[in-house]
PDB file of C-alpha atoms in Angstrom:
ATOM      1  CA  UNK A   1      -1.071 238.337 -27.472  1.00  0.00           C
ATOM      2  CA  UNK A   2      -2.816 241.378 -28.904  1.00  0.00           C
ATOM      3  CA  UNK A   3      -4.064 243.772 -26.230  1.00  0.00           C
ATOM      4  CA  UNK A   4      -6.498 246.633 -26.697  1.00  0.00           C
ATOM      5  CA  UNK A   5      -6.345 249.336 -24.038  1.00  0.00           C
ATOM      6  CA  UNK A   6      -9.730 251.053 -23.988  1.00  0.00           C
ATOM      7  CA  UNK A   7      -9.066 254.350 -22.263  1.00  0.00           C
ATOM      8  CA  UNK A   8     -12.026 256.185 -20.774  1.00  0.00           C
ATOM      9  CA  UNK A   9     -10.901 259.420 -19.182  1.00  0.00           C
ATOM     10  CA  UNK A  10     -12.954 262.635 -19.395  1.00  0.00           C
ATOM     11  CA  UNK A  11      -9.782 264.749 -19.406  1.00  0.00           C
ATOM     12  CA  UNK A  12      -7.239 262.508 -21.087  1.00  0.00           C
ATOM     13  CA  UNK A  13      -4.855 265.273 -22.121  1.00  0.00           C
ATOM     14  CA  UNK A  14      -4.786 266.669 -18.608  1.00  0.00           C
ATOM     15  CA  UNK A  15      -4.080 263.380 -16.848  1.00  0.00           C
ATOM     16  CA  UNK A  16      -0.479 262.717 -15.811  1.00  0.00           C
ATOM     17  CA  UNK A  17      -1.435 259.157 -14.834  1.00  0.00           C
ATOM     18  CA  UNK A  18      -2.707 258.413 -18.335  1.00  0.00           C
ATOM     19  CA  UNK A  19       0.315 260.105 -19.936  1.00  0.00           C
ATOM     20  CA  UNK A  20       2.575 257.846 -17.872  1.00  0.00           C
ATOM     21  CA  UNK A  21       0.563 254.760 -18.797  1.00  0.00           C
ATOM     22  CA  UNK A  22       0.585 255.689 -22.473  1.00  0.00           C
ATOM     23  CA  UNK A  23       4.372 256.048 -22.448  1.00  0.00           C
ATOM     24  CA  UNK A  24       4.640 252.720 -20.605  1.00  0.00           C
ATOM     25  CA  UNK A  25       2.318 250.992 -23.076  1.00  0.00           C
ATOM     26  CA  UNK A  26       4.554 252.153 -25.914  1.00  0.00           C
ATOM     27  CA  UNK A  27       7.094 249.644 -24.577  1.00  0.00           C
ATOM     28  CA  UNK A  28       4.663 246.785 -25.267  1.00  0.00           C
ATOM     29  CA  UNK A  29       4.597 246.262 -29.052  1.00  0.00           C
ATOM     30  CA  UNK A  30       1.515 244.004 -28.898  1.00  0.00           C
ATOM     31  CA  UNK A  31      -0.592 246.579 -27.049  1.00  0.00           C
ATOM     32  CA  UNK A  32      -2.738 249.217 -28.744  1.00  0.00           C
ATOM     33  CA  UNK A  33      -3.594 252.467 -26.942  1.00  0.00           C
ATOM     34  CA  UNK A  34      -7.197 253.276 -27.785  1.00  0.00           C
ATOM     35  CA  UNK A  35      -9.116 256.205 -26.274  1.00  0.00           C
ATOM     36  CA  UNK A  36     -12.726 255.090 -26.536  1.00  0.00           C
ATOM     37  CA  UNK A  37     -15.145 256.526 -29.068  1.00  0.00           C
ATOM     38  CA  UNK A  38     -18.812 255.912 -29.764  1.00  0.00           C
ATOM     39  CA  UNK A  39     -18.170 254.743 -33.310  1.00  0.00           C
ATOM     40  CA  UNK A  40     -19.817 251.389 -32.745  1.00  0.00           C
ATOM     41  CA  UNK A  41     -18.521 249.598 -35.853  1.00  0.00           C
ATOM     42  CA  UNK A  42     -14.915 250.706 -35.342  1.00  0.00           C
ATOM     43  CA  UNK A  43     -14.982 249.945 -31.623  1.00  0.00           C
ATOM     44  CA  UNK A  44     -16.378 246.481 -32.189  1.00  0.00           C
ATOM     45  CA  UNK A  45     -13.843 245.745 -34.887  1.00  0.00           C
ATOM     46  CA  UNK A  46     -11.027 246.735 -32.528  1.00  0.00           C
ATOM     47  CA  UNK A  47     -12.498 244.634 -29.701  1.00  0.00           C
ATOM     48  CA  UNK A  48     -12.879 241.580 -31.887  1.00  0.00           C
ATOM     49  CA  UNK A  49      -9.294 241.853 -33.131  1.00  0.00           C
ATOM     50  CA  UNK A  50      -7.884 241.806 -29.586  1.00  0.00           C
ATOM     51  CA  UNK A  51      -7.164 238.818 -27.393  1.00  0.00           C
ATOM     52  CA  UNK A  52      -7.049 240.911 -24.225  1.00  0.00           C
ATOM     53  CA  UNK A  53      -9.256 243.915 -23.573  1.00  0.00           C
ATOM     54  CA  UNK A  54      -8.152 246.306 -20.849  1.00  0.00           C
ATOM     55  CA  UNK A  55     -10.670 248.865 -19.619  1.00  0.00           C
ATOM     56  CA  UNK A  56      -8.799 251.795 -18.150  1.00  0.00           C
ATOM     57  CA  UNK A  57     -10.362 254.670 -16.273  1.00  0.00           C
ATOM     58  CA  UNK A  58     -10.227 256.797 -13.142  1.00  0.00           C
ATOM     59  CA  UNK A  59     -12.683 255.945 -10.382  1.00  0.00           C
ATOM     60  CA  UNK A  60     -15.255 258.733 -10.048  1.00  0.00           C
ATOM     61  CA  UNK A  61     -17.581 258.506  -7.067  1.00  0.00           C
ATOM     62  CA  UNK A  62     -16.714 254.823  -6.744  1.00  0.00           C
ATOM     63  CA  UNK A  63     -17.641 253.874 -10.306  1.00  0.00           C
ATOM     64  CA  UNK A  64     -16.330 254.115 -13.837  1.00  0.00           C
ATOM     65  CA  UNK A  65     -16.868 257.569 -15.402  1.00  0.00           C
ATOM     66  CA  UNK A  66     -20.144 258.126 -17.246  1.00  0.00           C
ATOM     67  CA  UNK A  67     -18.360 257.943 -20.618  1.00  0.00           C
ATOM     68  CA  UNK A  68     -17.318 254.349 -19.890  1.00  0.00           C
ATOM     69  CA  UNK A  69     -20.875 253.427 -18.931  1.00  0.00           C
ATOM     70  CA  UNK A  70     -22.167 255.035 -22.109  1.00  0.00           C
ATOM     71  CA  UNK A  71     -19.540 253.208 -24.176  1.00  0.00           C
ATOM     72  CA  UNK A  72     -20.531 249.904 -22.591  1.00  0.00           C
ATOM     73  CA  UNK A  73     -24.213 250.531 -23.186  1.00  0.00           C
ATOM     74  CA  UNK A  74     -23.653 251.584 -26.793  1.00  0.00           C
ATOM     75  CA  UNK A  75     -20.876 249.289 -27.990  1.00  0.00           C
ATOM     76  CA  UNK A  76     -20.937 246.351 -25.653  1.00  0.00           C
ATOM     77  CA  UNK A  77     -24.474 245.067 -26.075  1.00  0.00           C
ATOM     78  CA  UNK A  78     -25.469 241.668 -24.752  1.00  0.00           C
ATOM     79  CA  UNK A  79     -25.534 240.209 -28.227  1.00  0.00           C
ATOM     80  CA  UNK A  80     -22.140 241.594 -29.181  1.00  0.00           C
ATOM     81  CA  UNK A  81     -20.626 240.427 -25.886  1.00  0.00           C
ATOM     82  CA  UNK A  82     -21.192 236.827 -26.975  1.00  0.00           C
ATOM     83  CA  UNK A  83     -18.514 237.338 -29.612  1.00  0.00           C
ATOM     84  CA  UNK A  84     -15.949 238.184 -26.940  1.00  0.00           C
ATOM     85  CA  UNK A  85     -15.978 234.735 -25.328  1.00  0.00           C
ATOM     86  CA  UNK A  86     -12.524 233.342 -24.625  1.00  0.00           C
ATOM     87  CA  UNK A  87     -10.784 236.706 -24.510  1.00  0.00           C
ATOM     88  CA  UNK A  88      -9.351 238.099 -21.303  1.00  0.00           C
ATOM     89  CA  UNK A  89     -10.608 241.255 -19.630  1.00  0.00           C
ATOM     90  CA  UNK A  90      -8.465 243.516 -17.490  1.00  0.00           C
ATOM     91  CA  UNK A  91      -9.351 246.626 -15.511  1.00  0.00           C
ATOM     92  CA  UNK A  92      -6.810 249.357 -14.823  1.00  0.00           C
ATOM     93  CA  UNK A  93      -8.257 251.853 -12.406  1.00  0.00           C
ATOM     94  CA  UNK A  94      -6.691 254.990 -10.992  1.00  0.00           C
ATOM     95  CA  UNK A  95      -7.712 256.204  -7.553  1.00  0.00           C
ATOM     96  CA  UNK A  96      -7.554 259.559  -5.825  1.00  0.00           C
ATOM     97  CA  UNK A  97      -7.344 257.885  -2.406  1.00  0.00           C
ATOM     98  CA  UNK A  98      -4.847 255.440  -0.932  1.00  0.00           C
ATOM     99  CA  UNK A  99      -5.638 251.743  -1.312  1.00  0.00           C
ATOM    100  CA  UNK A 100      -5.905 251.328   2.466  1.00  0.00           C
ATOM    101  CA  UNK A 101      -9.156 253.354   2.352  1.00  0.00           C
ATOM    102  CA  UNK A 102     -10.853 250.676   0.260  1.00  0.00           C
ATOM    103  CA  UNK A 103     -11.759 248.192   2.961  1.00  0.00           C
ATOM    104  CA  UNK A 104     -14.781 247.530   5.123  1.00  0.00           C
ATOM    105  CA  UNK A 105     -14.176 249.814   8.086  1.00  0.00           C
ATOM    106  CA  UNK A 106     -11.790 251.976   6.064  1.00  0.00           C
ATOM    107  CA  UNK A 107     -12.454 255.562   4.973  1.00  0.00           C
ATOM    108  CA  UNK A 108     -14.446 254.389   1.932  1.00  0.00           C
ATOM    109  CA  UNK A 109     -15.947 251.467   3.801  1.00  0.00           C
ATOM    110  CA  UNK A 110     -16.120 249.184   0.785  1.00  0.00           C
ATOM    111  CA  UNK A 111     -13.423 247.131  -0.925  1.00  0.00           C
ATOM    112  CA  UNK A 112     -12.227 248.005  -4.390  1.00  0.00           C
ATOM    113  CA  UNK A 113     -13.170 244.488  -5.495  1.00  0.00           C
ATOM    114  CA  UNK A 114     -16.761 245.177  -4.419  1.00  0.00           C
ATOM    115  CA  UNK A 115     -16.821 248.450  -6.358  1.00  0.00           C
ATOM    116  CA  UNK A 116     -15.474 246.720  -9.464  1.00  0.00           C
ATOM    117  CA  UNK A 117     -17.858 243.779  -9.205  1.00  0.00           C
ATOM    118  CA  UNK A 118     -19.918 244.898 -12.256  1.00  0.00           C
ATOM    119  CA  UNK A 119     -16.874 244.076 -14.388  1.00  0.00           C
ATOM    120  CA  UNK A 120     -16.711 240.607 -12.887  1.00  0.00           C
ATOM    121  CA  UNK A 121     -20.356 240.114 -13.885  1.00  0.00           C
ATOM    122  CA  UNK A 122     -19.618 241.504 -17.333  1.00  0.00           C
ATOM    123  CA  UNK A 123     -16.713 239.092 -17.819  1.00  0.00           C
ATOM    124  CA  UNK A 124     -18.750 236.169 -16.576  1.00  0.00           C
ATOM    125  CA  UNK A 125     -21.677 236.973 -18.868  1.00  0.00           C
ATOM    126  CA  UNK A 126     -19.378 237.365 -21.860  1.00  0.00           C
ATOM    127  CA  UNK A 127     -17.459 234.183 -20.904  1.00  0.00           C
ATOM    128  CA  UNK A 128     -14.241 236.149 -20.692  1.00  0.00           C
ATOM    129  CA  UNK A 129     -11.374 235.479 -18.309  1.00  0.00           C
ATOM    130  CA  UNK A 130     -11.161 238.312 -15.795  1.00  0.00           C
ATOM    131  CA  UNK A 131      -7.758 239.450 -14.579  1.00  0.00           C
ATOM    132  CA  UNK A 132      -7.389 240.849 -11.070  1.00  0.00           C
ATOM    133  CA  UNK A 133      -7.581 244.640 -11.411  1.00  0.00           C
ATOM    134  CA  UNK A 134      -4.497 246.809 -11.537  1.00  0.00           C
ATOM    135  CA  UNK A 135      -5.164 249.687  -9.151  1.00  0.00           C
ATOM    136  CA  UNK A 136      -3.076 252.841  -9.253  1.00  0.00           C
ATOM    137  CA  UNK A 137      -3.496 254.837  -6.077  1.00  0.00           C
ATOM    138  CA  UNK A 138      -2.568 258.511  -5.899  1.00  0.00           C
ATOM    139  CA  UNK A 139      -0.193 258.529  -8.845  1.00  0.00           C
ATOM    140  CA  UNK A 140       0.654 262.197  -8.263  1.00  0.00           C
ATOM    141  CA  UNK A 141       2.214 261.322  -4.902  1.00  0.00           C
ATOM    142  CA  UNK A 142       4.207 258.355  -6.138  1.00  0.00           C
ATOM    143  CA  UNK A 143       7.983 258.543  -5.897  1.00  0.00           C
ATOM    144  CA  UNK A 144      10.361 257.432  -8.645  1.00  0.00           C
ATOM    145  CA  UNK A 145      10.718 253.858  -7.367  1.00  0.00           C
ATOM    146  CA  UNK A 146       6.933 253.403  -7.143  1.00  0.00           C
ATOM    147  CA  UNK A 147       6.487 254.652 -10.687  1.00  0.00           C
ATOM    148  CA  UNK A 148       9.212 252.312 -11.926  1.00  0.00           C
ATOM    149  CA  UNK A 149       7.380 249.427 -10.268  1.00  0.00           C
ATOM    150  CA  UNK A 150       4.092 250.586 -11.794  1.00  0.00           C
ATOM    151  CA  UNK A 151       5.619 250.744 -15.285  1.00  0.00           C
ATOM    152  CA  UNK A 152       6.712 247.102 -15.030  1.00  0.00           C
ATOM    153  CA  UNK A 153       3.423 245.920 -13.474  1.00  0.00           C
ATOM    154  CA  UNK A 154       1.475 247.670 -16.201  1.00  0.00           C
ATOM    155  CA  UNK A 155       3.641 246.338 -19.028  1.00  0.00           C
ATOM    156  CA  UNK A 156       3.280 242.816 -17.632  1.00  0.00           C
ATOM    157  CA  UNK A 157      -0.477 243.342 -17.215  1.00  0.00           C
ATOM    158  CA  UNK A 158      -0.707 244.223 -20.892  1.00  0.00           C
ATOM    159  CA  UNK A 159       1.654 241.591 -22.200  1.00  0.00           C
ATOM    160  CA  UNK A 160       1.570 238.441 -20.061  1.00  0.00           C
ATOM    161  CA  UNK A 161      -1.145 235.797 -20.353  1.00  0.00           C
ATOM    162  CA  UNK A 162      -0.983 235.292 -16.577  1.00  0.00           C
ATOM    163  CA  UNK A 163       0.632 238.461 -15.179  1.00  0.00           C
ATOM    164  CA  UNK A 164       0.857 237.015 -11.649  1.00  0.00           C
ATOM    165  CA  UNK A 165       2.851 233.928 -12.727  1.00  0.00           C
ATOM    166  CA  UNK A 166       6.403 234.173 -11.423  1.00  0.00           C
ATOM    167  CA  UNK A 167       7.885 231.982 -14.146  1.00  0.00           C
ATOM    168  CA  UNK A 168       6.086 234.110 -16.768  1.00  0.00           C
ATOM    169  CA  UNK A 169       7.582 237.207 -15.149  1.00  0.00           C
ATOM    170  CA  UNK A 170      11.041 235.589 -15.256  1.00  0.00           C
ATOM    171  CA  UNK A 171      10.638 234.922 -18.969  1.00  0.00           C
ATOM    172  CA  UNK A 172       9.380 238.490 -19.460  1.00  0.00           C
ATOM    173  CA  UNK A 173      12.495 239.890 -17.814  1.00  0.00           C
ATOM    174  CA  UNK A 174      14.656 237.813 -20.143  1.00  0.00           C
ATOM    175  CA  UNK A 175      12.891 239.338 -23.157  1.00  0.00           C
ATOM    176  CA  UNK A 176      13.234 242.853 -21.783  1.00  0.00           C
ATOM    177  CA  UNK A 177      16.877 242.518 -20.778  1.00  0.00           C
ATOM    178  CA  UNK A 178      17.724 241.009 -24.173  1.00  0.00           C
ATOM    179  CA  UNK A 179      16.974 244.455 -25.589  1.00  0.00           C
ATOM    180  CA  UNK A 180      19.638 245.966 -23.346  1.00  0.00           C
ATOM    181  CA  UNK A 181      23.016 244.516 -24.438  1.00  0.00           C
ATOM    182  CA  UNK A 182      24.793 246.004 -21.411  1.00  0.00           C
ATOM    183  CA  UNK A 183      22.594 243.831 -19.195  1.00  0.00           C
ATOM    184  CA  UNK A 184      23.685 240.534 -20.806  1.00  0.00           C
ATOM    185  CA  UNK A 185      25.595 239.188 -17.780  1.00  0.00           C
ATOM    186  CA  UNK A 186      22.800 240.209 -15.431  1.00  0.00           C
ATOM    187  CA  UNK A 187      20.250 238.463 -17.639  1.00  0.00           C
ATOM    188  CA  UNK A 188      22.371 235.316 -17.838  1.00  0.00           C
ATOM    189  CA  UNK A 189      22.757 235.137 -14.049  1.00  0.00           C
ATOM    190  CA  UNK A 190      19.024 235.666 -13.526  1.00  0.00           C
ATOM    191  CA  UNK A 191      18.268 232.902 -16.044  1.00  0.00           C
ATOM    192  CA  UNK A 192      20.657 230.502 -14.284  1.00  0.00           C
ATOM    193  CA  UNK A 193      19.014 231.248 -10.938  1.00  0.00           C
ATOM    194  CA  UNK A 194      15.549 230.765 -12.413  1.00  0.00           C
ATOM    195  CA  UNK A 195      16.601 227.400 -13.856  1.00  0.00           C
ATOM    196  CA  UNK A 196      17.949 226.428 -10.400  1.00  0.00           C
ATOM    197  CA  UNK A 197      14.663 227.502  -8.799  1.00  0.00           C
ATOM    198  CA  UNK A 198      12.611 225.461 -11.238  1.00  0.00           C
ATOM    199  CA  UNK A 199      14.872 222.448 -10.740  1.00  0.00           C
ATOM    200  CA  UNK A 200      14.521 222.756  -6.951  1.00  0.00           C
ATOM    201  CA  UNK A 201      10.758 222.957  -7.291  1.00  0.00           C
ATOM    202  CA  UNK A 202      10.706 219.883  -9.510  1.00  0.00           C
ATOM    203  CA  UNK A 203      12.768 217.982  -6.906  1.00  0.00           C
ATOM    204  CA  UNK A 204      10.421 219.161  -4.158  1.00  0.00           C
ATOM    205  CA  UNK A 205       7.404 218.042  -6.159  1.00  0.00           C
ATOM    206  CA  UNK A 206       9.027 214.595  -6.499  1.00  0.00           C
ATOM    207  CA  UNK A 207       9.828 214.420  -2.795  1.00  0.00           C
ATOM    208  CA  UNK A 208       6.281 215.418  -1.910  1.00  0.00           C
ATOM    209  CA  UNK A 209       4.951 212.857  -4.352  1.00  0.00           C
ATOM    210  CA  UNK A 210       6.851 210.163  -2.406  1.00  0.00           C
ATOM    211  CA  UNK A 211       5.177 211.165   0.884  1.00  0.00           C
TER     212      UNK A 211
ATOM    213  CA  UNK B   1      29.222 239.928  -1.658  1.00  0.00           C
ATOM    214  CA  UNK B   2      26.437 237.432  -2.323  1.00  0.00           C
ATOM    215  CA  UNK B   3      25.137 236.777  -5.821  1.00  0.00           C
ATOM    216  CA  UNK B   4      21.884 238.584  -4.938  1.00  0.00           C
ATOM    217  CA  UNK B   5      23.779 241.645  -3.733  1.00  0.00           C
ATOM    218  CA  UNK B   6      25.849 241.607  -6.919  1.00  0.00           C
ATOM    219  CA  UNK B   7      22.686 241.422  -9.051  1.00  0.00           C
ATOM    220  CA  UNK B   8      21.099 244.306  -7.153  1.00  0.00           C
ATOM    221  CA  UNK B   9      24.229 246.382  -7.545  1.00  0.00           C
ATOM    222  CA  UNK B  10      24.430 245.627 -11.271  1.00  0.00           C
ATOM    223  CA  UNK B  11      20.779 246.572 -11.803  1.00  0.00           C
ATOM    224  CA  UNK B  12      21.281 249.838  -9.910  1.00  0.00           C
ATOM    225  CA  UNK B  13      24.451 250.684 -11.864  1.00  0.00           C
ATOM    226  CA  UNK B  14      22.735 249.979 -15.195  1.00  0.00           C
ATOM    227  CA  UNK B  15      19.720 252.050 -14.104  1.00  0.00           C
ATOM    228  CA  UNK B  16      21.982 254.958 -13.168  1.00  0.00           C
ATOM    229  CA  UNK B  17      23.664 254.791 -16.577  1.00  0.00           C
ATOM    230  CA  UNK B  18      20.426 254.404 -18.604  1.00  0.00           C
ATOM    231  CA  UNK B  19      19.413 257.390 -20.693  1.00  0.00           C
ATOM    232  CA  UNK B  20      15.991 256.091 -21.754  1.00  0.00           C
ATOM    233  CA  UNK B  21      13.321 256.524 -19.048  1.00  0.00           C
ATOM    234  CA  UNK B  22      11.572 253.232 -19.839  1.00  0.00           C
ATOM    235  CA  UNK B  23      14.798 251.243 -19.594  1.00  0.00           C
ATOM    236  CA  UNK B  24      15.807 253.041 -16.421  1.00  0.00           C
ATOM    237  CA  UNK B  25      12.435 252.370 -14.797  1.00  0.00           C
ATOM    238  CA  UNK B  26      12.600 248.679 -15.722  1.00  0.00           C
ATOM    239  CA  UNK B  27      16.101 248.355 -14.264  1.00  0.00           C
ATOM    240  CA  UNK B  28      14.981 250.067 -11.040  1.00  0.00           C
ATOM    241  CA  UNK B  29      11.989 247.749 -10.766  1.00  0.00           C
ATOM    242  CA  UNK B  30      14.180 244.741 -11.510  1.00  0.00           C
ATOM    243  CA  UNK B  31      15.321 244.891  -7.871  1.00  0.00           C
ATOM    244  CA  UNK B  32      11.866 243.612  -6.832  1.00  0.00           C
ATOM    245  CA  UNK B  33      12.200 240.617  -9.126  1.00  0.00           C
ATOM    246  CA  UNK B  34      15.762 239.885  -7.961  1.00  0.00           C
ATOM    247  CA  UNK B  35      14.612 239.940  -4.330  1.00  0.00           C
ATOM    248  CA  UNK B  36      11.533 237.825  -5.030  1.00  0.00           C
ATOM    249  CA  UNK B  37      13.607 235.252  -6.910  1.00  0.00           C
ATOM    250  CA  UNK B  38      16.166 235.180  -4.054  1.00  0.00           C
ATOM    251  CA  UNK B  39      13.381 234.610  -1.507  1.00  0.00           C
ATOM    252  CA  UNK B  40      11.881 231.796  -3.565  1.00  0.00           C
ATOM    253  CA  UNK B  41      15.295 230.149  -3.981  1.00  0.00           C
ATOM    254  CA  UNK B  42      15.949 230.377  -0.256  1.00  0.00           C
ATOM    255  CA  UNK B  43      12.513 228.966   0.574  1.00  0.00           C
ATOM    256  CA  UNK B  44      12.852 226.083  -1.890  1.00  0.00           C
ATOM    257  CA  UNK B  45      16.360 225.238  -0.615  1.00  0.00           C
ATOM    258  CA  UNK B  46      15.131 225.506   2.972  1.00  0.00           C
ATOM    259  CA  UNK B  47      12.169 223.258   2.342  1.00  0.00           C
ATOM    260  CA  UNK B  48      14.324 220.644   0.629  1.00  0.00           C
ATOM    261  CA  UNK B  49      16.860 220.780   3.470  1.00  0.00           C
ATOM    262  CA  UNK B  50      14.074 220.544   6.035  1.00  0.00           C
ATOM    263  CA  UNK B  51      12.704 217.447   4.394  1.00  0.00           C
ATOM    264  CA  UNK B  52      16.160 215.866   4.071  1.00  0.00           C
ATOM    265  CA  UNK B  53      16.815 216.425   7.816  1.00  0.00           C
ATOM    266  CA  UNK B  54      13.420 215.263   9.004  1.00  0.00           C
ATOM    267  CA  UNK B  55      14.463 212.168  11.019  1.00  0.00           C
ATOM    268  CA  UNK B  56      10.965 210.759  10.908  1.00  0.00           C
ATOM    269  CA  UNK B  57      11.395 210.322   7.198  1.00  0.00           C
ATOM    270  CA  UNK B  58      14.803 208.584   7.389  1.00  0.00           C
TER     271      UNK B  58
END
């Protein structure tokens, strides 16, 4: 699956979050890192060539930065959007506040889903499949283990048709570990356990079918 | 040592030995997957056992 990462950050070179994501994306051969431009023909060509489009930006005053809005208005016209039907749309958003603030009654008072609802409308209008957003809260404060988890989540977000599918994640790990020969025994044991899990689930489905 | 503990230990050892950041990060994050898989296995085994021992279904 070919993925286009449309990056809209007003200070891309100064962002440690984006630098981390760019390095992580380099581990996904099917993903293309693409800071947005207003070259309409080139942008449209890149969008049409992708199967998944990921819009990636920091949240500024609870919305995408102005450059993303301008890009959408210039490149992503209603007519052009019709040509994007069937593709998937992802949103990777970085936040300066903790996720717990984004709830009714929380410090922001509104959920992140509510703030990102224009993208749901966009996907629906363009007949695209919307992925749940990948939110990165306070990257600067994240410890090593959190960043490791983020790297994997992001790579799966870019590369898996259904990133939340556990069996797809299991298969993804097999592909990744195959590139690390020293992890061969680990990979084999994980694969055996996954096969046992799927067999157990099949048996359970049969048992439930008999009820 | 259980199989899950062994897997977690292996992943940690490989992460400690990794020189490439991307590989190291993946191996660190692998612990989440190992734990999630272990939980799912335990739940599936438990559910199957529970159904097998449900006397109302004998």
